[in-house]
Structures are given as structure tokens and as C-alpha cells.
Coordinates of C-alpha atoms in Angstrom, one line a residue:
X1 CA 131.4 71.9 131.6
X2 CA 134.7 74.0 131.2
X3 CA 136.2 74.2 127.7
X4 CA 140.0 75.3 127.0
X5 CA 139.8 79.2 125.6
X6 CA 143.2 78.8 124.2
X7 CA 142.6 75.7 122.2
X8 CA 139.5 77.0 120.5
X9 CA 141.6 80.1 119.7
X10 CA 144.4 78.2 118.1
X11 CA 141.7 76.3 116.4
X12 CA 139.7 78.7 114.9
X13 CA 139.8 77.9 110.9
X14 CA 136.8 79.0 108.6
X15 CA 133.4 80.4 109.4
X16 CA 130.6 79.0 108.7
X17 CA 128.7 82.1 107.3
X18 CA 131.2 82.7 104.5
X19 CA 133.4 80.4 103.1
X20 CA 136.8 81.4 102.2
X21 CA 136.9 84.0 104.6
X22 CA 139.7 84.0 107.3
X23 CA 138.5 84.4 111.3
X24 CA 140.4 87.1 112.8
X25 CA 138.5 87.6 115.9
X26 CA 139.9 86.4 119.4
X27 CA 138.0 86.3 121.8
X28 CA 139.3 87.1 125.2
X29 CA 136.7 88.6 127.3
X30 CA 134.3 87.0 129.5
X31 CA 130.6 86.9 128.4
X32 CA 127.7 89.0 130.7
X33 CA 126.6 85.3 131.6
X34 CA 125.2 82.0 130.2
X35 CA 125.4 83.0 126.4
X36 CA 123.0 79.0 124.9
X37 CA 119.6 80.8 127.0
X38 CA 117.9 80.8 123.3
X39 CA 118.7 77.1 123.5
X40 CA 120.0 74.9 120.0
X41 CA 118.2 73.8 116.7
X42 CA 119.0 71.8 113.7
X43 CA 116.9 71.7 110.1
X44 CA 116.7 71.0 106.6
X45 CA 118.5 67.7 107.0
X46 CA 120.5 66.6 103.5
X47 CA 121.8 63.0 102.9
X48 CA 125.2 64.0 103.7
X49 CA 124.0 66.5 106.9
X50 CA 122.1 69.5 108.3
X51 CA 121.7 72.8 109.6
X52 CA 123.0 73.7 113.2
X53 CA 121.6 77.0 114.7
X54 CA 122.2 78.7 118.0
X55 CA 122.3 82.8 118.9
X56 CA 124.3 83.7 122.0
X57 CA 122.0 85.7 124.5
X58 CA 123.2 86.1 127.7
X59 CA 120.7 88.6 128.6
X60 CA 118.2 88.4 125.7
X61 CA 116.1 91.3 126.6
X62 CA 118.8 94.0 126.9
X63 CA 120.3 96.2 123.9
X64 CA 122.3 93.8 122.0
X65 CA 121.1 90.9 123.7
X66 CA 124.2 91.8 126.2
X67 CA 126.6 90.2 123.7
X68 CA 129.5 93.1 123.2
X69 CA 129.5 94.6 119.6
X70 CA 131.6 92.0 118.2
X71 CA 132.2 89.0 116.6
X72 CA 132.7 85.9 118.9
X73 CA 134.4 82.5 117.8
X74 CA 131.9 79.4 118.9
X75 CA 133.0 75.8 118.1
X76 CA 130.7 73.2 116.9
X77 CA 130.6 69.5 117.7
X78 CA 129.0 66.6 115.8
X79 CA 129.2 63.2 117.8
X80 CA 128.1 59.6 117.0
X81 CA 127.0 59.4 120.7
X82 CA 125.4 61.9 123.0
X83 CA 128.2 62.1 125.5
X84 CA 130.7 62.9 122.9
X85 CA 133.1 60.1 123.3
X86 CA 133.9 59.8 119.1
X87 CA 133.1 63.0 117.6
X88 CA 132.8 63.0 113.7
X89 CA 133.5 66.6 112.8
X90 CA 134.4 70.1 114.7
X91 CA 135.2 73.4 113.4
X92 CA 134.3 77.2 114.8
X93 CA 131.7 79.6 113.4
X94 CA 131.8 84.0 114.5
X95 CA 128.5 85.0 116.1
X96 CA 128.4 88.4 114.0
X97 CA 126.9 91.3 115.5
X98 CA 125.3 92.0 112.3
X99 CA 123.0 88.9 112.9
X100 CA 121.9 89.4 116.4
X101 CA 125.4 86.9 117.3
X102 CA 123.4 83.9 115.7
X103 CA 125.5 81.1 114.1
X104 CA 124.4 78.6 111.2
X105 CA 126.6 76.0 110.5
X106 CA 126.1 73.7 107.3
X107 CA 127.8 70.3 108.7
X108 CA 128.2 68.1 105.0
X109 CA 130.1 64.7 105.0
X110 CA 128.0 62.4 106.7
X111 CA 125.9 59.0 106.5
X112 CA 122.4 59.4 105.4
X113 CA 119.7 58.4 107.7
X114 CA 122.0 58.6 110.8
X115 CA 121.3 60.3 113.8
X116 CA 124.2 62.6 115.2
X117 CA 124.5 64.8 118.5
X118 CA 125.8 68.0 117.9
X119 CA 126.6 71.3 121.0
X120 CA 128.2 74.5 120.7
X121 CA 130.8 76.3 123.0
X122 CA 132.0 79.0 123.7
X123 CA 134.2 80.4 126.2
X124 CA 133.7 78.7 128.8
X125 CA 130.4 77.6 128.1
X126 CA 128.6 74.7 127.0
X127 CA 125.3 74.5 124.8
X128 CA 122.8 71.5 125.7
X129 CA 123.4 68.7 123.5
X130 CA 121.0 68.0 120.4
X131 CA 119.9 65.0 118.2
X132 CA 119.6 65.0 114.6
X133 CA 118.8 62.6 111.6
X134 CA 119.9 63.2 108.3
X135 CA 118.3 62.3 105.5
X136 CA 117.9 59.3 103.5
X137 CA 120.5 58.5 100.8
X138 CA 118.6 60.1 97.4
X139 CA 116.9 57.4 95.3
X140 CA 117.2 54.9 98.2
X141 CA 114.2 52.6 99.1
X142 CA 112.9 53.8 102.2
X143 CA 110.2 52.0 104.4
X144 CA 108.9 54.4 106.7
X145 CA 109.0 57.9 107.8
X146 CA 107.7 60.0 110.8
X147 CA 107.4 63.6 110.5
X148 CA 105.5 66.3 112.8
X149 CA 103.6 68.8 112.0
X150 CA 103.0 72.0 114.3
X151 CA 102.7 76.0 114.5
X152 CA 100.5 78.6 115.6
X153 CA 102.5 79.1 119.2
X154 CA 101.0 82.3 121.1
X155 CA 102.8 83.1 123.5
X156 CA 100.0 84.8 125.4
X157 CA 97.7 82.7 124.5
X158 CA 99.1 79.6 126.7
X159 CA 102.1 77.2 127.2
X160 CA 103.7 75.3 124.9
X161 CA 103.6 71.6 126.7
X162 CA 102.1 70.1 123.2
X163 CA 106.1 70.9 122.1
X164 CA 106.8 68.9 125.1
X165 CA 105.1 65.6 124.2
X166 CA 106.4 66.2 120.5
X167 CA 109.9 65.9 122.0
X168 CA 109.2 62.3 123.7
X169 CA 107.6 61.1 120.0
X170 CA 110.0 58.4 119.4
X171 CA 111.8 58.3 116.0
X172 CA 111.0 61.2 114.3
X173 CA 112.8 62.0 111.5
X174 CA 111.7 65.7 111.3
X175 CA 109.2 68.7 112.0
X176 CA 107.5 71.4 109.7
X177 CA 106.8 74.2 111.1
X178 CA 103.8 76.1 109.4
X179 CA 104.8 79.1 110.5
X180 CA 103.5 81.8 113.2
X181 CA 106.6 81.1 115.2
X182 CA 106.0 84.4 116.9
X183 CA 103.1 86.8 116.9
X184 CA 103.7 90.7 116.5
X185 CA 100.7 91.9 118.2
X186 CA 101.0 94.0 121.6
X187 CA 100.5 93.1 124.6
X188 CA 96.8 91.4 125.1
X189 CA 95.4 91.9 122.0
X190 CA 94.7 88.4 120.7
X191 CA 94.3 86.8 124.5
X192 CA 91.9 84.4 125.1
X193 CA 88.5 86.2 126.2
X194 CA 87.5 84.9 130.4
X195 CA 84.3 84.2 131.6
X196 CA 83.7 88.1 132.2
X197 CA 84.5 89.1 128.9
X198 CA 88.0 90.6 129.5
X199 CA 91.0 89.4 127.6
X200 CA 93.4 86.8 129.8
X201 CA 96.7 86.6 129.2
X202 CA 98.6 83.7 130.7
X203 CA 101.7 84.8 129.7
X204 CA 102.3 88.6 128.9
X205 CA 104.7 89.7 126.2
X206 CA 107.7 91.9 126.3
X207 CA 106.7 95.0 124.7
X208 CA 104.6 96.4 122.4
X209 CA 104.0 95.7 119.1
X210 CA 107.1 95.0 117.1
X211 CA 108.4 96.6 114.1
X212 CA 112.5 97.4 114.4
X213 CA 115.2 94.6 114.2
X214 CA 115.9 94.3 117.6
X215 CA 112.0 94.2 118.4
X216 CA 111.6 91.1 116.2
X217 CA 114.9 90.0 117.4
X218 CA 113.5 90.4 121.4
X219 CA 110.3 88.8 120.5
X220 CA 111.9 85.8 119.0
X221 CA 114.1 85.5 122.7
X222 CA 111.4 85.7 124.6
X223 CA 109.4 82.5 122.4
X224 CA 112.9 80.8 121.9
X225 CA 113.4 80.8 125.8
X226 CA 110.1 78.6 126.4
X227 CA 111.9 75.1 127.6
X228 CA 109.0 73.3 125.7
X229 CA 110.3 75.1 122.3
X230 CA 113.7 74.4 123.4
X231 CA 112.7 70.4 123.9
X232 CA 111.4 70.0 120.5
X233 CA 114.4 71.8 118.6
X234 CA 117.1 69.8 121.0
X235 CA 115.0 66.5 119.6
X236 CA 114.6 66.9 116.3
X237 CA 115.6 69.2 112.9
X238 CA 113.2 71.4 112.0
X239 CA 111.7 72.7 108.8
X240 CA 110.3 75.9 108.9
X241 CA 108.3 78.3 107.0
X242 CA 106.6 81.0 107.9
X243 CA 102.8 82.8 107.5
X244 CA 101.7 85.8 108.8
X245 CA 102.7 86.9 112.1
X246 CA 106.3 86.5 112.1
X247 CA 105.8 89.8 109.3
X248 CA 102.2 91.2 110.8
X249 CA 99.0 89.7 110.8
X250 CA 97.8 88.5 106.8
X251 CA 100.3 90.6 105.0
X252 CA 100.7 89.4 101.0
X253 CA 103.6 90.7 99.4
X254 CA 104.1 94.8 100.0
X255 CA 100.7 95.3 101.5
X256 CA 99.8 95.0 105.2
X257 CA 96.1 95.1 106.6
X258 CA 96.6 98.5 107.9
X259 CA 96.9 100.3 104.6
X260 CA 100.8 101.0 105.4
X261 CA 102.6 102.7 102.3
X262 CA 104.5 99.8 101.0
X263 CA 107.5 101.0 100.5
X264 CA 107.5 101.7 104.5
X265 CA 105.7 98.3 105.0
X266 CA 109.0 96.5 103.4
X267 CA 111.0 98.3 106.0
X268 CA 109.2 96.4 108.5
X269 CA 109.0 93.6 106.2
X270 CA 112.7 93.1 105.4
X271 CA 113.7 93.6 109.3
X272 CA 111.1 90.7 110.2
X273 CA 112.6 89.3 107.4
X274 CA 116.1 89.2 108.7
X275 CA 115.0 88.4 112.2
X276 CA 113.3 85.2 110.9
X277 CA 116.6 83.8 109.3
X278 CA 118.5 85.0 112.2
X279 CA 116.2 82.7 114.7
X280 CA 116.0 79.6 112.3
X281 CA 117.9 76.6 111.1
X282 CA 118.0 77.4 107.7
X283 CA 120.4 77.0 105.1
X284 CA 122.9 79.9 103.6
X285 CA 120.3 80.0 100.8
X286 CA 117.7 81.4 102.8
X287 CA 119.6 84.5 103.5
X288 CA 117.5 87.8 103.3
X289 CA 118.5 89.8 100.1
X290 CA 117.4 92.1 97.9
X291 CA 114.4 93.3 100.2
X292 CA 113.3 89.3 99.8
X293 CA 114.2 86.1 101.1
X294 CA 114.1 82.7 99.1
X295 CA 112.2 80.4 101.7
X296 CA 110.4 78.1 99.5
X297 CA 113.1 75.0 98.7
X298 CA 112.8 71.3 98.2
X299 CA 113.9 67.8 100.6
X300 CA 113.6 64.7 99.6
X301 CA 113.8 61.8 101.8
X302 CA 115.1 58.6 99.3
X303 CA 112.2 57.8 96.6
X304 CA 109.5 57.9 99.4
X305 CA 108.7 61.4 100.1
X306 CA 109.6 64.7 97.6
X307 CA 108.3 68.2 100.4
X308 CA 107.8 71.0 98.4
X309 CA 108.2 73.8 100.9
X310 CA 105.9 76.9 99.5
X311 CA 105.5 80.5 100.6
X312 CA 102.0 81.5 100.5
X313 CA 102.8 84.5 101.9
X314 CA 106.1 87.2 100.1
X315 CA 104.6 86.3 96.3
X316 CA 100.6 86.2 96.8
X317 CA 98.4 89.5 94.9
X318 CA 96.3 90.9 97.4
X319 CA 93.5 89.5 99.9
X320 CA 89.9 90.4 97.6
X321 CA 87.4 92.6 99.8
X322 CA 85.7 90.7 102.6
X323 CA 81.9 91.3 102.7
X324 CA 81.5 95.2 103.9
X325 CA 84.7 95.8 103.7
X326 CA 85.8 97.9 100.6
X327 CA 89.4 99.7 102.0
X328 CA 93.0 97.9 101.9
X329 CA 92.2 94.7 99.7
X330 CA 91.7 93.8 96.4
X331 CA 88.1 94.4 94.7
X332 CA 86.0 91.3 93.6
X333 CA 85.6 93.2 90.3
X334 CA 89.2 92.9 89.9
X335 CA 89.7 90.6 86.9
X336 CA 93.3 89.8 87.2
X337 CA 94.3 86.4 88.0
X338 CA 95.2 86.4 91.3
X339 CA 98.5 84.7 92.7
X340 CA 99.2 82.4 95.9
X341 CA 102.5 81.5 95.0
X342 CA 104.3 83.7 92.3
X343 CA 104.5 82.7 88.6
X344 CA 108.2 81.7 89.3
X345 CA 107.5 80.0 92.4
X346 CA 104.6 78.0 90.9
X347 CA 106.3 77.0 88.0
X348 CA 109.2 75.9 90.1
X349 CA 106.7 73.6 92.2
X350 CA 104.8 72.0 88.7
X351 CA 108.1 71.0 88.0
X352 CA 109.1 69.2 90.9
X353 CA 105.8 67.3 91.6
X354 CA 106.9 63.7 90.4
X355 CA 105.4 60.5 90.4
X356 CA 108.4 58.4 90.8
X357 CA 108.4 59.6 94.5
X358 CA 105.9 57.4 96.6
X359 CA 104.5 60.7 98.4
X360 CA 104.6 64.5 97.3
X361 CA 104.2 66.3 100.5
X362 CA 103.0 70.3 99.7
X363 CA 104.0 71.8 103.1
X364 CA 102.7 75.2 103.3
X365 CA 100.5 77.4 105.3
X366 CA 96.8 78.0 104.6
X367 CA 94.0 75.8 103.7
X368 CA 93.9 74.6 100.4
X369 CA 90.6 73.3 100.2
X370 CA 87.4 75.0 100.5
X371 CA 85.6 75.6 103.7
X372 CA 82.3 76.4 104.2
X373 CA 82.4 78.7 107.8
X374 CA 79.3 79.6 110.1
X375 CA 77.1 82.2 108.4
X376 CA 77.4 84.8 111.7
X377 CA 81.4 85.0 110.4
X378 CA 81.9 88.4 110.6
X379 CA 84.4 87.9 107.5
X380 CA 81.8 85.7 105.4
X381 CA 81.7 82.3 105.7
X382 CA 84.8 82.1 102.9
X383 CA 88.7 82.9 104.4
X384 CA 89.8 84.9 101.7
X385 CA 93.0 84.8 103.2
X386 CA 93.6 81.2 102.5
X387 CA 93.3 79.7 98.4
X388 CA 89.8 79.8 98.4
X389 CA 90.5 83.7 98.4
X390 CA 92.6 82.7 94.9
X391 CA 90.6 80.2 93.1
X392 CA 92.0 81.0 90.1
X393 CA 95.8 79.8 91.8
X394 CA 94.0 76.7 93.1
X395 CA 92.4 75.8 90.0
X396 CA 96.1 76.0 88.1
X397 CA 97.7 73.8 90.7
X398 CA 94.3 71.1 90.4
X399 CA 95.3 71.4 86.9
X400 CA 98.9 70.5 87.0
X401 CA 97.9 67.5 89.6
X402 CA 95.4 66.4 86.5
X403 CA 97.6 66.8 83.9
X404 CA 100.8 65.2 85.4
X405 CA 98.1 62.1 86.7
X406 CA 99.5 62.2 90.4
X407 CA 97.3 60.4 92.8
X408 CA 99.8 60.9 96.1
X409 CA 99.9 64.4 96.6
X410 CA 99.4 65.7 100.3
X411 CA 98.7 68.9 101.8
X412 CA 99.9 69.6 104.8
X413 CA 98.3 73.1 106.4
X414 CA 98.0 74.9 109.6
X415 CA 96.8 78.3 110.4
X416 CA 93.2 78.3 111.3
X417 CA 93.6 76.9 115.0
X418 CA 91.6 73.5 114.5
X419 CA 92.0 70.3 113.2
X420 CA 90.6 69.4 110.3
X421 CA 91.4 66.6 107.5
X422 CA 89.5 66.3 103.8
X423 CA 90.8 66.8 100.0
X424 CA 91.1 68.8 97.4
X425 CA 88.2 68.8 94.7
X426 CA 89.5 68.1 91.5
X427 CA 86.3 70.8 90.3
X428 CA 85.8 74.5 92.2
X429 CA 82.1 74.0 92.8
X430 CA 81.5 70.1 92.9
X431 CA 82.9 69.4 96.4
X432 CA 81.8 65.5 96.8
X433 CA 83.0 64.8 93.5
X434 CA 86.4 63.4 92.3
X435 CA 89.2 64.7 94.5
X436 CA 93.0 65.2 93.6
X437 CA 94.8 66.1 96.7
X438 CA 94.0 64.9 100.7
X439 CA 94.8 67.8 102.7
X440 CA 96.0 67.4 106.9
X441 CA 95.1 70.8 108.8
X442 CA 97.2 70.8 112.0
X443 CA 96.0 72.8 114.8
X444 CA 97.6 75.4 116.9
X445 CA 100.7 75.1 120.2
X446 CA 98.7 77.5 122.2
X447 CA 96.9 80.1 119.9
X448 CA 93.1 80.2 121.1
X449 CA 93.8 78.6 124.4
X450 CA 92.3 76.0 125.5
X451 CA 90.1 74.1 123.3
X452 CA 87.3 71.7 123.2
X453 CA 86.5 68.5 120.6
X454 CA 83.7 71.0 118.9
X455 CA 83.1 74.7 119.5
X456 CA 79.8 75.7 120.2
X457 CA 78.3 76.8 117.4
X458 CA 80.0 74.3 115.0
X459 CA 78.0 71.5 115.2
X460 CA 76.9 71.3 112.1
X461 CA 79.7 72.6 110.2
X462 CA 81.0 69.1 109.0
X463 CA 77.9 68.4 107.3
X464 CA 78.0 71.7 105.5
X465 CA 81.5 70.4 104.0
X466 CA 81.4 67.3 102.7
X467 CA 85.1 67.6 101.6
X468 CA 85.9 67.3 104.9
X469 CA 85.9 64.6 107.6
X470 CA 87.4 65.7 110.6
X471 CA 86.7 68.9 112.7
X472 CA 88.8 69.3 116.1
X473 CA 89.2 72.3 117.9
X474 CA 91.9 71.1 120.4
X475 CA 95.4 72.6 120.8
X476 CA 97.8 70.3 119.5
X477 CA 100.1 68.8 116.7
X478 CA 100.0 66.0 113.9
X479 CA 102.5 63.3 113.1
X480 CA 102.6 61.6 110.1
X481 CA 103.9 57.8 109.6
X482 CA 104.8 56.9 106.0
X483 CA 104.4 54.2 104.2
X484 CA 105.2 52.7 100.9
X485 CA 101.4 52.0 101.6
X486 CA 99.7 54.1 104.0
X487 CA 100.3 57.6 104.9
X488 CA 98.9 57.4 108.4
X489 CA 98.3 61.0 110.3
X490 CA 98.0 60.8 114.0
X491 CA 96.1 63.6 115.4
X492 CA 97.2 64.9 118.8
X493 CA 95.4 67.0 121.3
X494 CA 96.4 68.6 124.3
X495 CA 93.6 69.0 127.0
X496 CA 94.7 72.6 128.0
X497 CA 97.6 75.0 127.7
X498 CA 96.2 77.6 130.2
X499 CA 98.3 75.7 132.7
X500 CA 101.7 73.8 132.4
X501 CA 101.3 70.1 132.3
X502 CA 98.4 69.6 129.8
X503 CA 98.1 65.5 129.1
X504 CA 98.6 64.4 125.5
X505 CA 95.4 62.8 123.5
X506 CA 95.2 60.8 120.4
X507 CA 92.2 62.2 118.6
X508 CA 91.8 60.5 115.8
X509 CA 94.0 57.8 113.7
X510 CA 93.4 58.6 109.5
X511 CA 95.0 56.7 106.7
X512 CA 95.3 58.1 103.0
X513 CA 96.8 55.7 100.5
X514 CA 98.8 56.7 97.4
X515 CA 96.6 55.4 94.6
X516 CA 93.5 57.8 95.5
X517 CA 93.3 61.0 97.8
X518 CA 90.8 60.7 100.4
X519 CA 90.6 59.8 104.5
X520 CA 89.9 56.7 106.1
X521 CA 89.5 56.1 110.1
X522 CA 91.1 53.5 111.8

């Protein structure tokens, strides 16, 4: 598709990044090639819009991504109609160099719960076209939702195809992300072990591990090239969030698990950081400052579903010691109430829980409930990583869910590679007593390869949690359907990722309903 250079020139009006600042670039040169190879997103949908996202890349893996060191004019399109014929709004955004030449565009003005087809251009050049709903109108009656759940996407590990099927789900209104967009590590070191012990990597990534900019700004081309990825963005907005490895493998705050200094840790930390809202769709609000950034936010979609969006990960104390391990971690014998979420950010969440929504959705990142693991776990069969690692966290938001008398609250986790589906205990040590919260543990894209219904060695792992009531260990995604009624979780498989073309299977159907936490089959 061919797009007139001098009429986006004459065109170009106010950036997206900034308002109120004036575009004085022109850009009259021609581009090292194809610049949309990252592909298009959309996210955080609003009543009246969304989030638009694209970073120019022509050749993603050289210096500067072979964009030249300058801002470029790109105009954005939103359409009723995916071939364009009565486009709604239009304007132009710069693709700064300063942010690896990505572009977020806050489109306001819309209908609520209409889906819109948005592209970029540039040049001469065309983006694919994308789909996006917003949300519904706030405090309207809303019947039914479908949101996805997914994250955990190794790039080595295997290909993303469940991203794929997620793409053909039919009327999704939107996807959280959990997080673990990319993973840091080099080259082999968390591939899936073959038959003779070796690690296999079906896909190898480009370079080592990554602490500079423009190495978390390489790795996140070389994930953000996948067509699978690209599918699922082009479908549907997303919402991310992020865990671990888009920083470095279980960092909390200024610590990582190497014993870093912190104050060389946040170097690495703020550059990840910066990469992360470079490569999403994510509002102005998100931007990285002060050696931070604010992720955690709040959508609601009508009076049916309030998502808390929470960062376990920039505001938590430190992981306590694992058994035999005494260096880098927080001492049992520590008596200082421990933090998952910050005393700011956890006040901020008490507040918005509400039971005039018909659903609170808490959408963040490791397992809230407990979990009994297999006694040969190296780490002890407690992940004091996720909140069992902070009862004392858990217990305050148990207490807030008591105290405010809030039967709908979901969980909605990722992380540990498996499935799994249970509640919350409403009392740390009486786990088949009263619950307050059902919790939905998606499993992983690709991390782990290929996976099986139970690993071996798990077989009797369910009965040693009686919290829980579902144990998967395929690769996969969730979706949730919701309901003035039902919230109904569909739990999707995908038979391998060690090759393209791995079928989609429905695992399991499960049903919570509002007036008490708990799972049901269908």
C-alpha cells in the first residue's frame, strides 16, 4: 500500500507522547526497509478508547534498530471497518529515538463497547491492520465478558502457536498478560532438558544475557517478531503486567538473586524498565520515572467487572531464605512484616475492591494461595517467591476481603508453568475451611516445553492440597466468560510447542459464582 509523503507532512499536528508540543520533524528520507516488522498492539481499553503501540524496526537486530537517529512522523488510523472505507479519527505521532522509535497513541472520543480497526504509516509504508474493543460505558449493565489470560512465553523453550488459537477466540474483549513477556537469561540456560540430558533449544536467542537498553530493547524484537505474538496483539488489546524476567529472574524491589549492589541493580532495573514501556501498549501513565514505573492501574468494564492490575514485583521486601540457603534473601528470623504490594499500593487496592461491581478481578502475577510442592523440591515444598513467602501480606488482604464482606473476588495468576484452579483460605493454616477468594492459575506460551496432563512425580499432589482442584501441566492459556451469574474459566491446552502447529485442547470447563468462592466442573 503506497501512502502520499507530502500529505502526511502537511498534516502532521500534535504528538502523541506530549501534548502541546509542536512536530517539527520532516521526514524525507527513505527507511533501511519495512519499518511495522515488530508488528502493532492496542491495550488498556477506556469507554471512550485505547492505547495504540507500534516501534519502527526495519532491521531490529542492528544498532538502533536501523532507524536513523531521529525522530520520524507516523500517522495513525482508527476505522469503523477493516478496509478503512469511514475512518473515525487520524492524527501523526514522532517515533523518538529516545524510545527505541516506539509510538503510543491515546485515541479518546469514541463509543464504548465498539470494536475499531486501527494501522500506522509511515513513508511509504503500511502497518497490518488491528481490531480493538473498547470498553463498556462506566456504570452500564453489562451481560457478558470474555477475557484471556496468558504469559510465560520462552522463546527457547518453544513456539508460541497457543497465541495463535488465542487469536481465532471469537469475541474477546481483552488479554492480561501476567508478565514474563521476555526472558533475560543467555542463550540455553533454561531450555528444556532431551532425552540425553543436554539442554534443547528449539529456538536460540540473540545474545547473551541482557542488561543495557538496547539489549532489552533487541530481546523484546526478537519475541515481538514471532507472527503468533503478532496474531494475538493485531486481535485483541492487551493488558499487561510484568513479573520477573522482563527485570531478571525473581528480583523484589532493589535486590536481584545474584547479590548485585542495588544501586547497580537499578541501573539494570530502570533500563528494563524503560524497555518494558517502550514494547507495550500502555498508557502515558506508565511512563518510567524517577528510577520507578507506576504499572499497577485500574479498568472497569460497566458494573460487571472492576481489574485491579497489581505489581508483585517493584514494591515487595525481600524473598525469606529457602531451606539451606542463608546468602541474598531475607532471614526467617526477620520479624518485620513483609510486603507484596507496597503500603501505598495496597492501600490503593483495599480501596478499590467494591461490591457494587458484579466481579473484582485481582490480575497479578504469583500464586496467591498456598501450595503444598513435592517434598524432593530442592527449594522446599513452599515458593517463597509467591505470597505464601509473605503471609503476613496475604493475611492483610484476607482481611480486607472479610472486612469489606466481598464474596466475588478472583484471582487471576500465572507464573508457575501449570494450570491449577482453587481459593483462597479465609485462615493461613485451615486450608479446607471457609474460603474468601477463588484463584485461576494460567499456565505458560512455551516455558517448560512441551507438557503432559500430570508430571511424573505429581500424582499425588492434588490430594496434598485440598484448596485446590485442578493440576494441569500443559502449555497453554485461559479464557474467562462472565456472567452476571457465572464466571466460567475455560482451560486451554496446547499438545506441544516443540514444533509449529500444536492442536488446541479444552481441558477442563470450571464455573465460580459470585455469592461464594470455590470451583465447580462442568
Amino acid at each position: 500500500m503506497q501512502f502520499d509523503r507530502r500529505t502526511l507532512v502537511k498534516s502532521m499536528g500534535s504528538l502523541a507522547l506530549f501534548a502541546g508540543i509542536e512536530s517539527r520533524a520532516v521526514f524525507a528520507q527513505t527507511l533501511a526497509g519495512y519499518p511495522f516488522t515488530l508488528g502493532i498492539a492496542s491495550g488498556d481499553p477506556h469507554p471512550d478508547g485505547f492505547v495504540l503501540w507500534t516501534r519502527l524496526a526495519p532491521k531490529p537486530f542492528d544498532p538502533g534498530s536501523g532507524m536513523p537517529m531521529k525522530s520520524v512522523p507516523v500517522r495513525w488510523e482508527v476505522a469503523e471497518d477493516a478496509r478503512f472505507a469511514r475512518i473515525l479519527q487520524s492524527g501523526e505521532a514522532l517515533a523518538r529515538p529516545e524510545l527505541g522509535h516506539s509510538v503510543h497513541v491515546e485515541v479518546k472520543g469514541l463509543h464504548p463497547a465498539r470494536l475499531y480497526h486501527y494501522r500506522f504509516l509511515t513513508g511509504d509504508h503500511a502497518s497490518p491492520v488491528g481490531a480493538v474493543r473498547a470498553a463498556p460505558a462506566a456504570g452500564a449493565v453489562v451481560d457478558r465478558l470474555r477475557i484471556g489470560v496468558a504469559g510465560c512465553q520462552h522463546y527457547e523453550n518453544g513456539y508460541f502457536t497457543a497465541y495463535r488459537h488465542m487469536s481465532e477466540e471469537p469475541d474477546l474483549d481483552a488479554v492480561f498478560h501476567y508478565g514474563d513477556y521476555i526472558y533475560e537469561h543467555w542463550a540455553g540456560r533454561q531450555c528444556p532438558k532431551a532425552g540425553d540430558g543436554e539442554r534443547n533449544c528449539f529456538r536460540t536467542h540473540h545474545g547473551d544475557e541482557i542488561y543495557s537498553l538496547d539489549d532489552y530493547r533487541r530481546r523484546y524484537a526478537q519475541y515481538k517478531m514471532d507472527p503468533d505474538l503478532q496474531a494475538a496483539h493485531a486481535a485483541v488489546a492487551f493488558l499487561p503486567s510484568w513479573d520477573d524476567h522482563e527485570i531478571d529472574n525473581n528480583w523484589a524491589a532493589q535486590y536481584d538473586e545474584q547479590g548485585t549492589p542495588p544501586e547497580l541493580f537499578l541501573m539494570r532495573r530502570y533500563a528494563a524498565m524503560q524497555a518494558w514501556y517502550e514494547n507495550m501498549p500502555v498508557r502515558r501513565a506508565q511512563f518510567p520515572a524517577n528510577g520507578g514505573l507506576h504499572m499497577h492501574r485500574r479498568l472497569d468494564y460497566g458494573r460487571l467487572l472492576r481489574i485491579h492490575l497489581l505489581d508483585t514485583r517493584q514494591h515487595r521486601t525481600d524473598q525469606r531464605c529457602a531451606p539451606r540457603k542463608t546468602n541474598d534473601c531475607r532471614p526467617v528470623s526477620d520479624g518485620r512484616p513483609s510486603q507484596m504490594l507496597g503500603a501505598a499500593q495496597e492501600n490503593w487496592l483495599k480501596g478499590g475492591m467494591r461490591a457494587d461491581f458484579g466481579w473484582n478481578l485481582l490480575a497479578q502475577q504469583v500464586m496467591m494461595m498456598p501450595f503444598r510442592y513435592l517434598e524432593s523440591r530442592a527449594e522446599g515444598r513452599e515458593n517463597l517467591d509467591s505470597w505464601s513467602g509473605y503471609p503476613d501480606a496475604r493475611a492483610r488482604i484476607v482481611d480486607t476481603i472479610l472486612e469489606k464482606k466481598l464474596t466475588n473476588v478472583i484471582v487471576a495468576t500465572g507464573d508457575v508453568h501449570k494450570h491449577h484452579a482453587g481459593v483462597v483460605p479465609a485462615r493461613e493454616n485451615e486450608w479446607e475451611g471457609p474460603a474468601v477468594a477463588t484463584e485461576y492459575v494460567a499456565s505458560s506460551i512455551s516455558t517448560g516445553g512441551d507438557g503432559s496432563d500430570i508430571p511424573k512425580g505429581w500424582e499425588n499432589v492434588l490430594s496434598e492440597n485440598p484448596q485446590t482442584s485442578l493440576l494441569n501441566d500443559q502449555r497453554g492459556y485461559q479464557l474467562f466468560t462472565i456472567g452476571k451469574k457465572e464466571w466460567r474459566t475455560d482451560v486451554i491446552g496446547v499438545e506441544k510447542v516443540t514444533a509449529p502447529g500444536g492442536e488446541r485442547r479444552k481441558i477442563a470447563t470450571l464455573v465460580t459464582v459470585p455469592r461464594q468462592p470455590g470451583v465447580h466442573r462442568l
